[in-house]
Short mmCIF file of C-alpha atoms in Angstrom, two decimals:
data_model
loop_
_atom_site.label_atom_id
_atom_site.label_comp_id
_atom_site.label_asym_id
_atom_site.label_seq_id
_atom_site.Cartn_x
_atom_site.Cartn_y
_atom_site.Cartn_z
CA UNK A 1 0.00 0.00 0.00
CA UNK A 2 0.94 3.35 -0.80
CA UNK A 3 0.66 7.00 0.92
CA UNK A 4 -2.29 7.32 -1.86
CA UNK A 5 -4.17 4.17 -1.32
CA UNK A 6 -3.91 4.96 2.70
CA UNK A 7 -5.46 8.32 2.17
CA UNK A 8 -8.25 7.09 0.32
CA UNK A 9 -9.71 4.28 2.30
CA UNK A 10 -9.02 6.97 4.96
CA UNK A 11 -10.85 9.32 3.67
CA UNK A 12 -13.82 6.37 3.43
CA UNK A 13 -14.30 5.77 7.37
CA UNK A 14 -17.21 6.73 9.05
CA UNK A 15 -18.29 10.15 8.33
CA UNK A 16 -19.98 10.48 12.00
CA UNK A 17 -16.37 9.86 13.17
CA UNK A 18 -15.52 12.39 11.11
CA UNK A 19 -17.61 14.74 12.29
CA UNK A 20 -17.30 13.88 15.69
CA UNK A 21 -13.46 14.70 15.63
CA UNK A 22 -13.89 18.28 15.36
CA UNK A 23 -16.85 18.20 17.77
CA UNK A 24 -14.89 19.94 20.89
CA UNK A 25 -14.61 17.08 23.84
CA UNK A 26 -16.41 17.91 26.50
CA UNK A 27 -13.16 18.54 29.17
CA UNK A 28 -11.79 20.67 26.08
CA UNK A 29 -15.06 22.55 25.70
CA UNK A 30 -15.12 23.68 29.59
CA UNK A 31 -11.75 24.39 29.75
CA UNK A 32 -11.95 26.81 27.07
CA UNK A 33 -14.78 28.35 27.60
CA UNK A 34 -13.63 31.20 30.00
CA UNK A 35 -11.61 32.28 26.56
CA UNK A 36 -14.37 32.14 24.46
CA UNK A 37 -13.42 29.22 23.11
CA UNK A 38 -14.65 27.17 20.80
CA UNK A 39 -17.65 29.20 19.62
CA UNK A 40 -21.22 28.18 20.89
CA UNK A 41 -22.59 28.05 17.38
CA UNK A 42 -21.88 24.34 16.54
CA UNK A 43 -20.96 25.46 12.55
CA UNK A 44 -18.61 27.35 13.71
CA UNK A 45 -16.55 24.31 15.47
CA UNK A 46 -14.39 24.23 12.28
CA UNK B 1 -29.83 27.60 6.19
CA UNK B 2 -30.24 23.56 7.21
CA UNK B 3 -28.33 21.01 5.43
CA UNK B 4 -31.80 19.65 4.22
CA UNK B 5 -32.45 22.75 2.63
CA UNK B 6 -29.45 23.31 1.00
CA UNK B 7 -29.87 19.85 -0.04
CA UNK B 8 -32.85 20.45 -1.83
CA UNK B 9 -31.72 23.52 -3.59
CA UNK B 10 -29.09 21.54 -5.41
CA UNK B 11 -31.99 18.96 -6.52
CA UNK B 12 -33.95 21.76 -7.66
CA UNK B 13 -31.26 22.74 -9.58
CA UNK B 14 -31.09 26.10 -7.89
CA UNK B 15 -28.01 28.37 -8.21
CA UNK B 16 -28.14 29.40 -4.37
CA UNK B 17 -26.93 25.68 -3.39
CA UNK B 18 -23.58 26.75 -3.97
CA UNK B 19 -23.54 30.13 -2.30
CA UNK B 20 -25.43 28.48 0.81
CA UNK B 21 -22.85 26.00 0.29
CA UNK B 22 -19.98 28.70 0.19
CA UNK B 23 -21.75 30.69 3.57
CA UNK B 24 -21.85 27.67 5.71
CA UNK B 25 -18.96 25.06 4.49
CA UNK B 26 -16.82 27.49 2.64
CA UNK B 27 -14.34 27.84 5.97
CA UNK B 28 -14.95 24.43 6.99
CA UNK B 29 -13.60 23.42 3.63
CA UNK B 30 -10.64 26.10 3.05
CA UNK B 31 -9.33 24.75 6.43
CA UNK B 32 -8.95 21.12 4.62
CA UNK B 33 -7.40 22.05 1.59
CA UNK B 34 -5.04 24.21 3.27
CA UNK B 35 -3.96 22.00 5.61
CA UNK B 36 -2.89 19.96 2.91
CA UNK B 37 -1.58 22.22 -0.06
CA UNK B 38 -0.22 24.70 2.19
CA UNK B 39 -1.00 27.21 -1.09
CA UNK B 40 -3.54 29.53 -0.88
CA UNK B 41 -4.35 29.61 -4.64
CA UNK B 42 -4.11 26.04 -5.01
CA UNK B 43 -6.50 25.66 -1.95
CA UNK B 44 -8.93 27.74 -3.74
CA UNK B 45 -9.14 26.05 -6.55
CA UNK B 46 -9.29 22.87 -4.70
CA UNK B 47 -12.23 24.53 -2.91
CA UNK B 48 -13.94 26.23 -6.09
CA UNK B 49 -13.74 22.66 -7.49
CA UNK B 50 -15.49 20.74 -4.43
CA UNK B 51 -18.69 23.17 -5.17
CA UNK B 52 -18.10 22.46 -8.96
CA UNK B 53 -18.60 18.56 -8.19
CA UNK B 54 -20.93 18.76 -5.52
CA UNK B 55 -23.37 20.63 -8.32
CA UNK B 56 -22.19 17.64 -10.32
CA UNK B 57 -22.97 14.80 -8.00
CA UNK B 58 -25.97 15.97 -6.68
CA UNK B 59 -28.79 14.45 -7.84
CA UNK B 60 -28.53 11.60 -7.39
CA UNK B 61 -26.66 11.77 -4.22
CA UNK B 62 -28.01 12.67 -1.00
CA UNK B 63 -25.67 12.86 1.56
CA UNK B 64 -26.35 11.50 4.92
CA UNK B 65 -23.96 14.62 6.53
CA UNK B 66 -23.18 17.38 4.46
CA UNK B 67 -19.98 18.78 6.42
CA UNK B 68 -18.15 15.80 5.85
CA UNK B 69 -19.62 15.15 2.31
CA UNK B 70 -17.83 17.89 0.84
CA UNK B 71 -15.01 17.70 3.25
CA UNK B 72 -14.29 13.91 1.56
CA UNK B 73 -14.32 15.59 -2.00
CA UNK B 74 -12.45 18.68 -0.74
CA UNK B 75 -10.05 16.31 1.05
CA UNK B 76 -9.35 14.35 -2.62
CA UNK B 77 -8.94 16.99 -4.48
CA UNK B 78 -6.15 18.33 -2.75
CA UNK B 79 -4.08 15.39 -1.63
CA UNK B 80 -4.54 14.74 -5.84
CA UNK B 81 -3.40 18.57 -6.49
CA UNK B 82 -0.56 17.99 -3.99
CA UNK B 83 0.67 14.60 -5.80
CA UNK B 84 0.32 16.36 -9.02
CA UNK B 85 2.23 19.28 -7.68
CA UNK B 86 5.05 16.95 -6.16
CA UNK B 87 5.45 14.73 -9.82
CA UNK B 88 5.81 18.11 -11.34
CA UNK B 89 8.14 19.34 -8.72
CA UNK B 90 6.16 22.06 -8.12
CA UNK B 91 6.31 23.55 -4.01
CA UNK B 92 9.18 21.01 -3.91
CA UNK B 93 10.54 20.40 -0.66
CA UNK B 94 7.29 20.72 1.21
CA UNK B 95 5.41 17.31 2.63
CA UNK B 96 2.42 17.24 4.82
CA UNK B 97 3.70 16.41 8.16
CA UNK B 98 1.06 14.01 8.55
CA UNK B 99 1.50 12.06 5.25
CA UNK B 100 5.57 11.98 6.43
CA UNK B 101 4.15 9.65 9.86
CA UNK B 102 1.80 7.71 7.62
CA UNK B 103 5.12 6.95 5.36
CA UNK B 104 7.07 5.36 8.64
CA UNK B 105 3.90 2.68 9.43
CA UNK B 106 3.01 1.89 5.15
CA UNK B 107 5.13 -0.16 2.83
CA UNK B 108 4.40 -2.73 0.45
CA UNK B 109 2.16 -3.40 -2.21
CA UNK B 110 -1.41 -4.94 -2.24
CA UNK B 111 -3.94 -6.04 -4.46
CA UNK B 112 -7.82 -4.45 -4.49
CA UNK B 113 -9.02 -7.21 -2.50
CA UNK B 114 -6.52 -6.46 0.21
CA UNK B 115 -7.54 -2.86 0.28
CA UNK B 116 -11.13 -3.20 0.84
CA UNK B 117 -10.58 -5.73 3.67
CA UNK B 118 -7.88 -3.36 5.45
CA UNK B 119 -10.55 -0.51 4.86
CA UNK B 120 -12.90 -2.51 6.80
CA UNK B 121 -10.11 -3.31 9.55
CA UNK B 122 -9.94 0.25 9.62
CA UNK B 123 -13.39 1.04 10.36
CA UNK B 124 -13.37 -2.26 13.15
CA UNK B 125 -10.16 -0.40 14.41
CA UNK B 126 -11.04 2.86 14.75
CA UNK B 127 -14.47 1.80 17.09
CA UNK B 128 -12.25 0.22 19.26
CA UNK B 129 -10.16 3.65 19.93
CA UNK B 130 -11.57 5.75 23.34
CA UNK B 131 -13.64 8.77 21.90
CA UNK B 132 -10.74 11.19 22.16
CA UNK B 133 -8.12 9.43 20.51
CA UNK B 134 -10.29 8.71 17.70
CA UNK B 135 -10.62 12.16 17.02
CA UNK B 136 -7.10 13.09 17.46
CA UNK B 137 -6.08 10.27 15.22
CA UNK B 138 -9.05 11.36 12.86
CA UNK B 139 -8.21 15.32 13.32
CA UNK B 140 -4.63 14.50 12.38
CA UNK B 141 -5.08 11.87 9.17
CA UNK B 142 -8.14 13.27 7.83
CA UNK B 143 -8.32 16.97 7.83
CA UNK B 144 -3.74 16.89 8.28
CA UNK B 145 -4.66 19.66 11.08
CA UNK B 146 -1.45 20.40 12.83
CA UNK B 147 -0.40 19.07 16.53
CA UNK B 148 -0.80 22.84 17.72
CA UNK B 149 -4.29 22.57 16.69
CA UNK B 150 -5.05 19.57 17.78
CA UNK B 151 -3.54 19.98 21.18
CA UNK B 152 -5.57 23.11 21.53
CA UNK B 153 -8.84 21.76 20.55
CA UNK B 154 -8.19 18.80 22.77
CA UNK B 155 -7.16 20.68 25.74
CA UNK B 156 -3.84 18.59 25.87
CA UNK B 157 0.13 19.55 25.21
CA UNK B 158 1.09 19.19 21.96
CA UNK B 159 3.65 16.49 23.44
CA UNK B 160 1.01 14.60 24.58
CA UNK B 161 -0.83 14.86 21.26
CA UNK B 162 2.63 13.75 19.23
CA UNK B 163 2.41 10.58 21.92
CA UNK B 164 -1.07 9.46 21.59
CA UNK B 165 -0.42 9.79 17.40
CA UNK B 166 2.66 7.70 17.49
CA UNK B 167 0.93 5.02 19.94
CA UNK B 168 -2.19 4.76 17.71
CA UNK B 169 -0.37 4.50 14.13
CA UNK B 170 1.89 1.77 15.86
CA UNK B 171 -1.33 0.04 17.69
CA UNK B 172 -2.42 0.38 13.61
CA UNK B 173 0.48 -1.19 12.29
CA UNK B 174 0.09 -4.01 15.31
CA UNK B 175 -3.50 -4.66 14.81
CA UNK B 176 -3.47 -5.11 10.52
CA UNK B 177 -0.33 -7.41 11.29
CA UNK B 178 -2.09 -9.43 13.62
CA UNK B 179 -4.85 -9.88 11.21
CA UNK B 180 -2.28 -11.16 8.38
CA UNK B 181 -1.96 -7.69 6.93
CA UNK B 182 0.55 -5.38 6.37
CA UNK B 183 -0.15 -1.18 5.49
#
């Protein structure tokens, strides 16, 4: 297998995983919050 | 606007898919292709083209989750771009950090067969990972976002990021092998 190959049957996993990834964790959400971050409007987690 | 209705727009045929598309995935989508290119023009394009082939491939499509529908096609087009760029020697010098790791972990050769039973290893492997490193792993080797970023949207050091990467791809390596498989 190449780099290539890799990246595409990466780029096939589960997109709810995918989403989920950039979904702030729930520690990381807290702990950020006092800084005003990540922003509350969920479309703006990316 | 909802996903739904942006949805429908493209069905209808309707011009304002693609600047919904632009107002509510546009940054979402940037931030993928210029992870990877590191090139703002080339990211562009990259972009300009995931709109141009979402108008294409919907109907008949209908994507279960938007975000990471155009994300996928965003994410293709520029690793392609960046392999044409590299054969042509064009922003020579630069590799993706992330695709560097994958390089250490992958060797060999493999027939289709192979592929699609190591992408379903994947998925097994992957829903065995805790939440966090999931998305870490997932932040890292899908969007290529960079250990500052992850570390910060994790709440963790960027050391600790690095560790949990290099644990996972080997635990990746160690888990296709065990199966009779190598990456």
């Amino acid at each position: 297998m190449n780099i290539q190959n890799f990246c595409e049957i990466f780029g096939e996993i589960r997109e709810d995983y995918v989403l989920e990834a950039r979904k702030p964790t729930q520690k990381a959400f807290f702990q950020n919050w006092r800084i005003g971050w990540p922003p509350l409007h969920a479309s703006a987690w990316w | 606007m909802e996903d739904a209705e942006i949805i429908k727009l493209y069905f209808q045929r309707d011009e304002k898919a693609i600047t919904a598309t632009m107002e509510k995935y546009g940054g979402y989508c940037t931030a993928i292709a210029r992870n990877i290119l590191r090139d703002e023009e080339d990211a562009l394009e990259c972009v300009n083209d995931t709109y141009f082939k979402a108008w294409h491939t919907m109907p008949p499509q209908y994507p279960k989750i938007l975000a990471t529908f155009l994300g996928k096609i965003t994410r293709n087009l520029s690793i392609n771009r960046y392999l044409y760029n590299k054969a042509l020697k064009r922003g020579a010098g630069f590799t993706p950090a992330p695709l560097d790791e994958l390089a250490e972990i992958i060797s060999g050769d493999q027939t289709v067969d192979e592929a699609l039973d190591k992408a379903e290893l994947l998925r097994d492997f992957l829903s065995e990972l805790s939440r966090e490193k999931r998305g870490i792993f997932i932040c890292r080797y899908w969007y290529f976002d960079s250990v500052s970023e992850i570390a910060k949207r994790y709440d963790r050091s960027e050391n600790s990021v690095s560790v949990i990467l290099n644990r996972t791809r080997n635990k990746l390596k160690s888990y296709l092998e065990e199966r009779g498989f190598t990456l």
